[in-house]
Structure formats: structure tokens, C-alpha cells
Coordinates of C-alpha atoms in Angstrom, one line a residue:
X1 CA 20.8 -5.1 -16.8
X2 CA 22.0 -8.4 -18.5
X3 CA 20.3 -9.2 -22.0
X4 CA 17.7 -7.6 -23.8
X5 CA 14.7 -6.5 -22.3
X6 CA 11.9 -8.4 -22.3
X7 CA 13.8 -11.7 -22.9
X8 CA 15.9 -14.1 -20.7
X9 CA 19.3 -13.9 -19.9
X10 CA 21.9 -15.2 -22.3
X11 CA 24.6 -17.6 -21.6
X12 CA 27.4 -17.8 -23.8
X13 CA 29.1 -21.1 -24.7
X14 CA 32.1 -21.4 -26.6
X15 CA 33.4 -24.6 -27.9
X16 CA 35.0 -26.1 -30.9
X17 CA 37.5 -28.3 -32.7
X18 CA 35.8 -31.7 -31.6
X19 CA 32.6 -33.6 -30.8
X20 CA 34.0 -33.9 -27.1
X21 CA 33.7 -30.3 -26.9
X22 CA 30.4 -29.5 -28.8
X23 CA 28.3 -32.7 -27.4
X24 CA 28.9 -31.2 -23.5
X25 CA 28.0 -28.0 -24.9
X26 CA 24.9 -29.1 -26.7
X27 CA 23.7 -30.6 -23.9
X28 CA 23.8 -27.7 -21.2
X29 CA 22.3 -25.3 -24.3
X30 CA 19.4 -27.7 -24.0
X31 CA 18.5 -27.6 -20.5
X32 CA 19.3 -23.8 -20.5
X33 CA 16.7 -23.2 -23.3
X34 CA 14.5 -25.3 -21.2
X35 CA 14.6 -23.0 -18.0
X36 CA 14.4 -20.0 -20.6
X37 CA 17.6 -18.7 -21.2
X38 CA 18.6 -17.5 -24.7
X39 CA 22.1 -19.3 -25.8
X40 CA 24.6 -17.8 -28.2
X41 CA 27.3 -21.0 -29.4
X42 CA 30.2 -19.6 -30.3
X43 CA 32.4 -22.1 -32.2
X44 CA 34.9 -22.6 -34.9
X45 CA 34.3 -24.4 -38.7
X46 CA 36.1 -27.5 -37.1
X47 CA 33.2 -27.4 -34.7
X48 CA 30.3 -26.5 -36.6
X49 CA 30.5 -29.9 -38.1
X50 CA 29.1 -31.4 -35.0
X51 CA 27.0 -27.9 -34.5
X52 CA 23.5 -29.8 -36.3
X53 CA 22.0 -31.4 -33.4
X54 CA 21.7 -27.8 -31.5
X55 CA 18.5 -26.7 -31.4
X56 CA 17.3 -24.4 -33.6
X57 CA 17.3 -21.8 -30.5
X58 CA 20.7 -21.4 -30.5
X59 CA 22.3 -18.7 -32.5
X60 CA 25.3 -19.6 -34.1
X61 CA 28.1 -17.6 -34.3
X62 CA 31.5 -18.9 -36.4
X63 CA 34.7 -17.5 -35.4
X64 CA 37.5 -18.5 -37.8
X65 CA 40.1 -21.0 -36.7
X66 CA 43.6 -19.6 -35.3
X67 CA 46.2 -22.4 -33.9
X68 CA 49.3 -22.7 -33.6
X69 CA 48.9 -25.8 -33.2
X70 CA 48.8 -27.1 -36.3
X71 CA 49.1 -24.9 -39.8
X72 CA 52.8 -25.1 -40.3
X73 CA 55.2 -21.5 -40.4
X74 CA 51.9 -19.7 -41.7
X75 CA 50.2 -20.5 -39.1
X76 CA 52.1 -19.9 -36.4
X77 CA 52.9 -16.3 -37.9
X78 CA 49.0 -15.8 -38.6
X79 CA 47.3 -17.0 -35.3
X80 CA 48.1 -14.0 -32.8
X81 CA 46.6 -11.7 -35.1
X82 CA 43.6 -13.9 -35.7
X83 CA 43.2 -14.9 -32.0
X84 CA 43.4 -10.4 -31.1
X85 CA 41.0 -10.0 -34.2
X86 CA 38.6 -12.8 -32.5
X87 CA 39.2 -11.5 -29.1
X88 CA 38.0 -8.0 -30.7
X89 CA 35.2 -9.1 -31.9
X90 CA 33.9 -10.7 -28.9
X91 CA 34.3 -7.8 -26.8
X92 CA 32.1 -6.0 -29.3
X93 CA 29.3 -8.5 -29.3
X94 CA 29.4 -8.7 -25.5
X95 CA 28.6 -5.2 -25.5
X96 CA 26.2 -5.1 -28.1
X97 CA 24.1 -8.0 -25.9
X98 CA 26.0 -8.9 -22.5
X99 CA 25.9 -12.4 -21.5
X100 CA 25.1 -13.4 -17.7
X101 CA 27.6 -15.9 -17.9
X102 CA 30.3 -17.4 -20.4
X103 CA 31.1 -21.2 -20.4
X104 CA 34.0 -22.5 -22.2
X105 CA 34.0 -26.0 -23.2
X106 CA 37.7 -25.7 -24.9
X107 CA 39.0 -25.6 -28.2
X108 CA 39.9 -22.3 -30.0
X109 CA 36.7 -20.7 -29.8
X110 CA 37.0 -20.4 -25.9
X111 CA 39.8 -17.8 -25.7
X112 CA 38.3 -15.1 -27.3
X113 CA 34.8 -16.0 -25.7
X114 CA 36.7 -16.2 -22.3
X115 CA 38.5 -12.6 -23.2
X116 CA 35.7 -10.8 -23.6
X117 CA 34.4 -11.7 -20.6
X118 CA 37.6 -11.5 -18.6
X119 CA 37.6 -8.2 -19.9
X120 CA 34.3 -7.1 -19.3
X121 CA 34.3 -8.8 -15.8
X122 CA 31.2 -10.6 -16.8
X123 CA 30.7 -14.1 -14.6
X124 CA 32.6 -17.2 -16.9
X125 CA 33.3 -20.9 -16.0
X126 CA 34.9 -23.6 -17.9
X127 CA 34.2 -27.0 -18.1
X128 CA 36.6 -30.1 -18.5
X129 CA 35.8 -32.9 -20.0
X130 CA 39.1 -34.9 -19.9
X131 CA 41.4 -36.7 -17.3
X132 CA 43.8 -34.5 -18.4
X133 CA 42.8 -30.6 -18.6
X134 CA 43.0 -29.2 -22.0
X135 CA 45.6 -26.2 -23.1
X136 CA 43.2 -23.3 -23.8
X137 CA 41.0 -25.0 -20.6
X138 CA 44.1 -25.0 -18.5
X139 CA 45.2 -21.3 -19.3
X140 CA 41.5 -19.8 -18.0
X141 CA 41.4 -22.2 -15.5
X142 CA 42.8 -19.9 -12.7
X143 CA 41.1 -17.0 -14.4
X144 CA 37.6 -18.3 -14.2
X145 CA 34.9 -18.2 -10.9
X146 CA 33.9 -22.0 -11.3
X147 CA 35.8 -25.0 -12.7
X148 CA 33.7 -28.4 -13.3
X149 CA 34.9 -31.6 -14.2
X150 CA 33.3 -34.7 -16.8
X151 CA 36.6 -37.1 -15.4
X152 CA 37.4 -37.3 -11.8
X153 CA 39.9 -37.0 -10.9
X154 CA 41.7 -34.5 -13.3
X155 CA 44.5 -33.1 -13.7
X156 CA 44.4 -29.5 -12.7
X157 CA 47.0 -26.7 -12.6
X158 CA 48.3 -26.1 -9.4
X159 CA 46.3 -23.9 -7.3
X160 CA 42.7 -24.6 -8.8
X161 CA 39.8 -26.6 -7.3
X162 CA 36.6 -28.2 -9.0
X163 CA 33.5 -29.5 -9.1
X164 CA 32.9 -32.8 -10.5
X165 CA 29.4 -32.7 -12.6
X166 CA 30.1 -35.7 -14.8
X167 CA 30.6 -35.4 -18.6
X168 CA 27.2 -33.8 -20.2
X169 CA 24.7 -36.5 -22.3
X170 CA 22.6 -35.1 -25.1
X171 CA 18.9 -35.4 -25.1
X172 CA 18.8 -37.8 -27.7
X173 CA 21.2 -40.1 -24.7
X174 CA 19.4 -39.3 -21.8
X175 CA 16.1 -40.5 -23.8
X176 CA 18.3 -44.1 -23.8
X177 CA 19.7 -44.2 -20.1
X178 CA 20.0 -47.2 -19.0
X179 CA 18.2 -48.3 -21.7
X180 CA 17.6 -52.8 -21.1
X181 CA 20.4 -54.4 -22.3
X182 CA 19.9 -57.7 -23.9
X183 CA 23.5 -60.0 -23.4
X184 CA 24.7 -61.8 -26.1
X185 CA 23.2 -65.3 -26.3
X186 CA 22.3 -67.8 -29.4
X187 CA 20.9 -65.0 -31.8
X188 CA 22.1 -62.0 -33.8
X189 CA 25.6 -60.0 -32.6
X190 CA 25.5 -56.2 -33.1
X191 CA 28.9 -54.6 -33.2
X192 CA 29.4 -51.1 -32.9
X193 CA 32.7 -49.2 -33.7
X194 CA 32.8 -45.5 -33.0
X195 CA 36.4 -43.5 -33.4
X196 CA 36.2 -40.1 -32.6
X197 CA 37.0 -37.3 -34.8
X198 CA 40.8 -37.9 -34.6
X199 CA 42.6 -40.9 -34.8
X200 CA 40.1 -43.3 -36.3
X201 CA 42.7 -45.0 -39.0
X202 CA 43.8 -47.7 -36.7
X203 CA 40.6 -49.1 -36.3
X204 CA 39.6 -49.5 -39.7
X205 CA 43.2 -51.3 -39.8
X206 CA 42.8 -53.5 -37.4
X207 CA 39.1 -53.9 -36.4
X208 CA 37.6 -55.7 -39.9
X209 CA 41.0 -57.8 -39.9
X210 CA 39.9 -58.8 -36.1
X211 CA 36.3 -59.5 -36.8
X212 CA 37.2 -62.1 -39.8
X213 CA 39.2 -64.2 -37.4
X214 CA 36.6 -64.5 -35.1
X215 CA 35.1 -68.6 -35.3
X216 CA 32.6 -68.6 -38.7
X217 CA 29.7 -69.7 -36.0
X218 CA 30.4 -66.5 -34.6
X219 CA 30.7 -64.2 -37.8
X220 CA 27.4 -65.9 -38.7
X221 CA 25.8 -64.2 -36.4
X222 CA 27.3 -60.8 -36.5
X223 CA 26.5 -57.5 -37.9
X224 CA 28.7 -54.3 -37.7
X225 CA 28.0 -50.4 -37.3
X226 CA 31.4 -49.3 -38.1
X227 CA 32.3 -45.1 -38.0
X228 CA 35.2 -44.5 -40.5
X229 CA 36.9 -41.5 -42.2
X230 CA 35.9 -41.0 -45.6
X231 CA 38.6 -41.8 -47.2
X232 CA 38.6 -45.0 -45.5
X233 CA 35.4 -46.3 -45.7
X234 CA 35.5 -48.9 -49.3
X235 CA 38.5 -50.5 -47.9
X236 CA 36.9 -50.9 -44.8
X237 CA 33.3 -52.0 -46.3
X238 CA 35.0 -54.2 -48.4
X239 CA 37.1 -55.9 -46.1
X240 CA 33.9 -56.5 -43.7
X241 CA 32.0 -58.0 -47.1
X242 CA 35.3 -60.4 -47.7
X243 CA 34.7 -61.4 -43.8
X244 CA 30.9 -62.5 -44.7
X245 CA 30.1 -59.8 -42.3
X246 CA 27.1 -57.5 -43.0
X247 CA 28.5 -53.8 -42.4
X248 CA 27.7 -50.2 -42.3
X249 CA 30.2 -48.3 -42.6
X250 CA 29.7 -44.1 -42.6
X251 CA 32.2 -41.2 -42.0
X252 CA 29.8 -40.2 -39.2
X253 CA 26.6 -41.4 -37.5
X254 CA 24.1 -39.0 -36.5
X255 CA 22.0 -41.6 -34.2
X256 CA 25.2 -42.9 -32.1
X257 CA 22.9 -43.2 -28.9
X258 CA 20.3 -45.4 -31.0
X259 CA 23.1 -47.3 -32.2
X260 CA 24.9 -48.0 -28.6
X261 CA 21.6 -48.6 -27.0
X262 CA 21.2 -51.5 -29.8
X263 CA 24.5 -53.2 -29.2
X264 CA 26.0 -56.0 -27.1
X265 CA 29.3 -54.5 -27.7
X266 CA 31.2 -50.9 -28.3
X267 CA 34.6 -50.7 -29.8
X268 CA 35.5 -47.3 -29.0
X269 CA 38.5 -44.6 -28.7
X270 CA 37.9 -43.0 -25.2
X271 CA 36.9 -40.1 -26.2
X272 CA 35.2 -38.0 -23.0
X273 CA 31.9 -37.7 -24.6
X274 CA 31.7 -41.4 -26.2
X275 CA 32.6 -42.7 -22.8
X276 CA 29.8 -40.6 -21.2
X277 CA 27.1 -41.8 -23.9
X278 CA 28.1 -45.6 -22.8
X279 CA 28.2 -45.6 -19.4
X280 CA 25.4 -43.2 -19.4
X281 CA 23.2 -46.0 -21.5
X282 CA 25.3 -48.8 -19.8
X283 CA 27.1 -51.2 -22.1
X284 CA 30.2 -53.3 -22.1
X285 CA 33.2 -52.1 -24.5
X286 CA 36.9 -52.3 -25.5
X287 CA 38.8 -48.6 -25.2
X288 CA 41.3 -48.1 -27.6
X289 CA 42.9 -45.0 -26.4
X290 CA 44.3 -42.3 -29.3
X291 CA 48.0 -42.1 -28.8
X292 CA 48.4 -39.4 -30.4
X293 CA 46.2 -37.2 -27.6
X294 CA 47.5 -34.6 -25.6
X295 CA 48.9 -35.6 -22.3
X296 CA 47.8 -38.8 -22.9
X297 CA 44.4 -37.8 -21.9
X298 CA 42.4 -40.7 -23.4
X299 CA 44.0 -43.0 -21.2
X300 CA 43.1 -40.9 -18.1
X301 CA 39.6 -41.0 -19.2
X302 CA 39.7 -44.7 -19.7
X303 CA 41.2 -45.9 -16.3
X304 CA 37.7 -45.8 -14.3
X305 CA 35.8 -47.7 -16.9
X306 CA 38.7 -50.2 -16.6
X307 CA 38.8 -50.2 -12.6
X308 CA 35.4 -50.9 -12.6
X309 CA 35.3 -53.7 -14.7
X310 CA 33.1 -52.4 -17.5
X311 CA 35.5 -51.9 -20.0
X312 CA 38.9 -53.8 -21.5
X313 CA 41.8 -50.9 -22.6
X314 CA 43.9 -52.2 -25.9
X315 CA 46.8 -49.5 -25.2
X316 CA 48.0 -49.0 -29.1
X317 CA 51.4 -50.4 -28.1
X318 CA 50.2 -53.5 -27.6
X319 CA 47.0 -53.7 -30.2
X320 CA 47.1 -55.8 -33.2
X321 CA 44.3 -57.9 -34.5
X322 CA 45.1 -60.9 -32.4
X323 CA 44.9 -59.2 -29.3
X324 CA 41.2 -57.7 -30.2
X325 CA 39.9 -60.8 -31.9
X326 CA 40.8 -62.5 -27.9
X327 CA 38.7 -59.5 -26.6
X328 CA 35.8 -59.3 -29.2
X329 CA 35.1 -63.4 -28.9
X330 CA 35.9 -63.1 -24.6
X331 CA 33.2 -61.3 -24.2
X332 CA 30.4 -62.0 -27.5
X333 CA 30.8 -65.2 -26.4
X334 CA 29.9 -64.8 -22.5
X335 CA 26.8 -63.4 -22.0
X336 CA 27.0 -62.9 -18.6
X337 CA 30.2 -61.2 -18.2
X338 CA 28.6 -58.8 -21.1
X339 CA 26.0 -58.0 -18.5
X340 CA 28.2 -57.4 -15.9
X341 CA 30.2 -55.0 -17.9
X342 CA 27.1 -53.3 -19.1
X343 CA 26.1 -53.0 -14.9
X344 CA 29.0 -51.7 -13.8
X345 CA 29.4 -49.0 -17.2
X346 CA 25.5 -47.9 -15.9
X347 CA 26.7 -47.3 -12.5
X348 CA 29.3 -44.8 -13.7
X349 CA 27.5 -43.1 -15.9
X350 CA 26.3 -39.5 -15.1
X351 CA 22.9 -38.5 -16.6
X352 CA 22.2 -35.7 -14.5
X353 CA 25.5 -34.2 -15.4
X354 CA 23.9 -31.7 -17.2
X355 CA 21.6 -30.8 -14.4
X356 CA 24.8 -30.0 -12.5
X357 CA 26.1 -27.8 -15.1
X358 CA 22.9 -26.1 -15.2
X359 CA 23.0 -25.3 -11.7
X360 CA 26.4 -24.3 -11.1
X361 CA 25.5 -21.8 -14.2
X362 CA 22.6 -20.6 -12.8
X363 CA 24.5 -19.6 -9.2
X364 CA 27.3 -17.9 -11.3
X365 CA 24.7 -16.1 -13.0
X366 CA 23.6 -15.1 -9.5

């Protein structure tokens, strides 16, 4: 028997590292809570960061972080010992209280997670949220019963086949789909600048210096939500107060979907998870893809937002303020190419994805 008795069954789900992991896994913890399951989030400090916005259902265990990806000689001498320790540990708990199911989002938190229940044989899945599948996602991959997909297509070792779900939108998102948008016309601009967890320096570089060359009638108008790393934010709300341009600037905003549903325009990285929050709420945006990202997976992520019309993509070998001051005025200054964007970013967006999830859970669980 799977679980305690007298309770529902648990599903484990194991992410970490970034918001692209955590917000998909926040969302499928909801609806599984919802259909009665008990939900154990395994995650790493990196990850508990973005960990608030889980319900209060969800017990929260903290696994410490062990990459070799970054951490210099010590780490790459300390991580296999951490990662056995963690894969240890997770055997234990899934014997103390055996999951129906294990999903792994990705990040470090998923191989131990994924290790216990390869060796326990207990049901598991994983779930991509990328163009471009993830390293700990793309080891399990051929391990695992059921492989879904946010980005389609995606890249996928050779050999393995997936289900496309679409990338999984928090509550707080799906209360905002497709939310009215209101095309920039004669009144007040709203301006929203989101950068991910990673990467975010370049717009704070080049964004303010982009908005103050916009035309003063323009500027006039505008107001900015701009999401900056700490240690950038005075330069950046000063430079915004030098433009004449009312701005808040924070290291991270907890009401992103209220934020996006209020404005005519997103400046964005193209993050998985930000790019399913606006074309689940359907608004117009510039994609500024992180260089920097494995396999170049931002760009992948980007491309159908660009076919489609509902987004311009500022590779960073080509961005400088110039280029996104074009951009920004282009479309502030049509309304109805703004609305078009916005229609054809709604019509991509997935707001049953986690529905999907759900389901291909609950028939694993099976």
C-alpha cells in the first residue's frame, strides 16, 4: 500500500535551482492537493527562494546543494559525496512514506529524488520545461516511464518520446488568463521588465538607457515595473528618475501575474516559465534571450513566440540601447500591432497545462 493509511497518496516533486523549475512544480502541487493527494517538495536552498507561493500543504524538504557545476576545485571534489549522501537519504524517506509517483522538474534536487525511486522501482516522470532538455532532465530521461514537455518541440536524447503538456501556470496566472488587454492609445504606458533569476545585469544596462531616448511625449506617459538584482537596483532607480520616468524597481516581484496582466508591454528574458505566464495571460513582449544558458535554450524557447508574431527576440549580439529604444517606441506607439501581439501570445498560451500534468500523473500513479 502507497502512503499512509487513512490519507491520500503522495506525489513527490523535486525541483530546484530556479523559478523555471519551482513555478511548474508549484503549480502541479496545486491541482494535486486539489484532487487530494498529499505533496512532499523536495528542493535545494537555491530553490527554496522561490518555495513561498506553495501552499501551506506542502511539506518542505531541503536537500543541500551539490554541483559541479559551479563551486570551483572544492566543489567538484565535494559534490559526489553530497549527491550519494542525498541519494541516501531519499531512499530512507521513501521508505519511511513511499510515494505513488516521483516528478522531477530538474535542478539538483531531482537526482536524488529520481534515485530513490529508480531504486525502489516506484512510478517517476520528469518534466521539461525548455527547448532544450536540461542535464540532470536529460540523464533520467531514458530512465523514467513518462516524459512531458512545456516547449514543443524539444530537444530530446535519442531514443526518448514525449508528451507535450505545455509549461505549468500558477494559480495566481490562471486567475489572469487571458485577462482584457487594453492597447496602448493616448493615456498612461505601463512597462514591465522581468529578468529571470540569472542573467538580469544586461537589462538594467541597457533597458533604463533605452527608455530615456524614447520621444519626451512618450516618456510622459510612461511608468516602469522593472525586476533587478539587488545590487543593481539604485543605479537602476536612479537612472529611471534621471529619465523623468516613474519606476519600481525590486530584486523580485511576488505579484508578476498582476503586474503582466496590467501592462501594454513585457521586456523579458525567455525564461520557460515567464514565457508561459505571458502567453498564458496574452500580451505583446521583447525576448531578450540569456546567452549565457545552457544549449542556448532560451532561444529555443523564444522561437514560437517569434514565429507567431507575438513577440520581437533582441539576440544579445546584436542588443544595445538603440536597437530596443526602435522596439519599445514600434510597438507603445501602435496600438494595434500591440493587440495583435497580445492575440497571437493568448493563442499560444497553455492554461490547462497543468491539467495535463495532473493526468499523466494520475495514470502513472495507476
Amino acid at each position: 500500500m502507497t502512503g499512509r493509511a487513512g490519507q491520500g497518496r503522495l506525489a513527490l516533486i523535486a525541483a530546484g535551482g530556479t523559478g523555471g523549475h519551482m513555478f511548474p512544480a508549484q503549480a502541479l502541487a496545486e491541482r494535486l492537493l486539489a484532487a487530494g493527494w498529499r505533496v512532499t517538495l523536495s528542493t535545494d536552498d537555491r530553490g527554496a527562494r522561490y518555495a513561498g507561493g506553495f501552499p501551506p500543504a506542502v511539506v518542505r524538504k531541503v536537500v543541500p546543494s551539490a554541483t559541479t557545476a559551479r563551486g570551483g576545485l572544492l566543489g567538484r571534489l565535494t559534490s559526489p559525496a553530497r549527491i550519494g549522501a542525498g541519494i541516501a537519504r531519499a531512499i530512507a524517506a521513501a521508505r519511511a512514506d513511499r510515494p505513488a509517483v516521483v516528478v522531477g522538474f530538474g535542478g539538483y534536487p531531482t537526482i536524488p529524488a529520481m534515485s530513490a525511486a529508480l531504486a525502489l522501482r516506484i512510478p517517476r516522470m520528469i518534466h521539461e520545461q525548455n527547448g532544450v532538455m536540461g542535464r540532470v532532465n536529460r540523464a533520467f530521461a531514458p530512465r523514467v516511464q513518462t516524459v512531458a514537455c512545456g516547449t514543443w518541440p524539444t530537444e530530446l536524447p535519442g531514443g526518448v518520446t514525449a508528451v507535450h503538456t505545455g509549461n505549468p501556470v500558477r494559480q495566481a496566472v490562471l486567475d489572469r488568463a487571458g485577462a482584457p488587454y487594453d492597447p496602448p492609445a493616448e493615456g498612461p504606458l505601463r512597462l514591465l521588465v522581468i529578468g529571470g533569476s540569472q542573467g538580469a545585469r544586461v537589462l538594467s544596462d541597457i533597458v533604463p538607457a533605452a527608455v530615456a531616448a524614447l520621444p519626451d511625449t512618450m516618456r510622459a506617459r510612461l511608468s516602469v515595473s522593472h525586476q533587478a538584482r539587488a545590487e543593481d537596483a539604485d543605479r537602476v532607480a536612479a537612472a529611471y528618475d534621471r529619465a523623468g520616468v516613474p519606476a519600481e524597481v525590486q530584486p523580485f516581484f511576488t505579484d508578476v501575474p498582476e503586474r503582466v496582466a496590467a501592462a501594454h508591454l513585457v521586456v523579458s528574458r525567455a525564461g520557460a516559465s515567464s514565457l508561459a505566464d505571458i502567453a498564458a495571460i496574452g500580451r505583446p513582449s521583447i525576448l531578450i534571450p540569456y546567452a549565457a544558458a545552457a544549449g542556448d535554450h532560451q532561444s529555443a524557447n523564444a522561437r514560437a513566440l517569434a514565429d507567431a508574431g507575438a513577440a520581437i527576440v533582441l539576440p544579445e549580439s546584436v542588443l544595445d540601447a538603440a536597437s530596443l529604444t526602435r522596439d519599445l517606441h514600434a510597438i507603445l506607439s501602435d496600438g494595434t500591432r500591440a493587440a495583435q501581439m497580445a492575440a497571437a501570445a493568448l493563442s499560444l498560451g497553455r492554461p490547462d497545462a497543468a491539467a495535463r500534468l495532473h493526468d499523466l500523473v494520475t495514470e502513472l500513479a495507476a
